[in-house]
């Protein structure tokens, strides 16, 4: 128990989970303010009718709304600034993010900039490292089972000029309320089901391998790994399977709690420059580098990867730790293949000539996650992992 003698557990978000819970929205947000800025992407919340349902409940609760629908995948810091100006000009009391990670992450940073001032990029480690004094209250309504942003303080934004993609997180950016309703996820297309499901998988496994892992995150990480391994192929084939959607929704939230308690490791550092420069879907990028990273650090995480293998269905009669550790990577590749994410960097369009600049970007912008990765990785190691991922 030497490695769990000291840890901190902090999660101030109220999470309301279950099918149909979106119907309680009006009652849940009463008292948060008279006017809300709703933050979404341009299409899905409208096409599914979700935005109309939300507005109807807000009207019933006597809450005015302003709808900001300019969020794109890999959200831009400049768009956050635009949303924050609207929130301030319209005197909004709280912010509501509806959709995948992009709208909810944007809502978090809109809440910060609207309340604490400045520009979004000021709050990143390369843009000034500003710490917000406060943020407007945040409501998160995820429609994907991937980012876990409903259960963590993190937001990821991209600088459109430099293409740098950086994660930030503060006590002020924990959602006040998160409504996780699996019924909102049944319309998720198969490709997004796969990529968001694997995003959650990597949150879980990376937190489990993180040098800062702790008892609560270990339990939740293995739970999420097990559920995603079992149910992601099911939901990929049958998106309307509510049992699978519910399992994946909980796995994503559990993995988000893992991010809060322990955090991710170098796979997220490696991926961010890829989606920052090439606008690749985040979960796809993680799949391109994840198995290679784990192979690279295997000598330092054998016991933990062996436990992962058993969680993913390795035969119980295999007891050799090294054999199980290697099998965990085989099982991970099998899972990715089952949802058509057997990808490499070359397959997703990354140029080999960019390896050095990508590795330098990963270390400069997300070096904190490299530091908590077993194996004492340097920028040269990141270059080797990129190379092996081709």
PDB file of N, CA and C in Angstrom, residues 22 30 56 95 113 121 137 152 163 177 220 235 267 276 279:
ATOM      1  N   UNK A  22     -32.961  13.828 -18.682  1.00  0.00           N
ATOM      2  CA  UNK A  22     -33.029  15.129 -19.344  1.00  0.00           C
ATOM      3  C   UNK A  22     -34.379  15.797 -19.097  1.00  0.00           C
ATOM      4  N   UNK A  30     -33.300  25.224 -11.742  1.00  0.00           N
ATOM      5  CA  UNK A  30     -33.983  26.308 -11.036  1.00  0.00           C
ATOM      6  C   UNK A  30     -33.053  26.860  -9.957  1.00  0.00           C
ATOM      7  N   UNK A  56     -37.765  24.247 -24.271  1.00  0.00           N
ATOM      8  CA  UNK A  56     -39.124  24.108 -23.729  1.00  0.00           C
ATOM      9  C   UNK A  56     -39.091  24.005 -22.202  1.00  0.00           C
ATOM     10  N   UNK A  95     -23.915  29.029 -17.824  1.00  0.00           N
ATOM     11  CA  UNK A  95     -23.609  28.538 -19.172  1.00  0.00           C
ATOM     12  C   UNK A  95     -23.941  27.051 -19.229  1.00  0.00           C
ATOM     13  N   UNK A 113     -13.952  33.042 -19.074  1.00  0.00           N
ATOM     14  CA  UNK A 113     -13.631  34.337 -19.677  1.00  0.00           C
ATOM     15  C   UNK A 113     -14.729  35.362 -19.384  1.00  0.00           C
ATOM     16  N   UNK A 121      -7.050  32.133 -24.493  1.00  0.00           N
ATOM     17  CA  UNK A 121      -5.675  31.624 -24.586  1.00  0.00           C
ATOM     18  C   UNK A 121      -4.804  32.078 -23.412  1.00  0.00           C
ATOM     19  N   UNK A 137     -21.491  29.541 -13.290  1.00  0.00           N
ATOM     20  CA  UNK A 137     -21.874  28.131 -13.102  1.00  0.00           C
ATOM     21  C   UNK A 137     -22.036  27.440 -14.451  1.00  0.00           C
ATOM     22  N   UNK A 152     -15.111  16.158 -14.971  1.00  0.00           N
ATOM     23  CA  UNK A 152     -13.753  16.654 -14.714  1.00  0.00           C
ATOM     24  C   UNK A 152     -13.697  18.165 -14.955  1.00  0.00           C
ATOM     25  N   UNK A 163      -1.880  26.527 -34.223  1.00  0.00           N
ATOM     26  CA  UNK A 163      -2.338  25.136 -34.268  1.00  0.00           C
ATOM     27  C   UNK A 163      -2.031  24.378 -32.971  1.00  0.00           C
ATOM     28  N   UNK A 177     -23.389  21.176 -12.476  1.00  0.00           N
ATOM     29  CA  UNK A 177     -24.371  20.105 -12.672  1.00  0.00           C
ATOM     30  C   UNK A 177     -24.082  19.393 -13.988  1.00  0.00           C
ATOM     31  N   UNK A 220     -12.351   2.644 -10.542  1.00  0.00           N
ATOM     32  CA  UNK A 220     -13.188   3.152 -11.625  1.00  0.00           C
ATOM     33  C   UNK A 220     -12.558   2.897 -12.994  1.00  0.00           C
ATOM     34  N   UNK A 235     -22.515  -1.546 -29.132  1.00  0.00           N
ATOM     35  CA  UNK A 235     -23.120  -0.262 -29.535  1.00  0.00           C
ATOM     36  C   UNK A 235     -22.681   0.141 -30.936  1.00  0.00           C
ATOM     37  N   UNK A 267       0.038   9.572 -23.817  1.00  0.00           N
ATOM     38  CA  UNK A 267      -0.720   9.356 -25.054  1.00  0.00           C
ATOM     39  C   UNK A 267      -1.527  10.594 -25.424  1.00  0.00           C
ATOM     40  N   UNK A 276      -4.389  18.890 -33.449  1.00  0.00           N
ATOM     41  CA  UNK A 276      -4.200  20.328 -33.579  1.00  0.00           C
ATOM     42  C   UNK A 276      -3.763  20.720 -34.979  1.00  0.00           C
ATOM     43  N   UNK A 279      -6.368  18.243 -37.615  1.00  0.00           N
ATOM     44  CA  UNK A 279      -7.810  18.223 -37.336  1.00  0.00           C
ATOM     45  C   UNK A 279      -8.378  16.802 -37.354  1.00  0.00           C
TER      46      UNK A 279
END
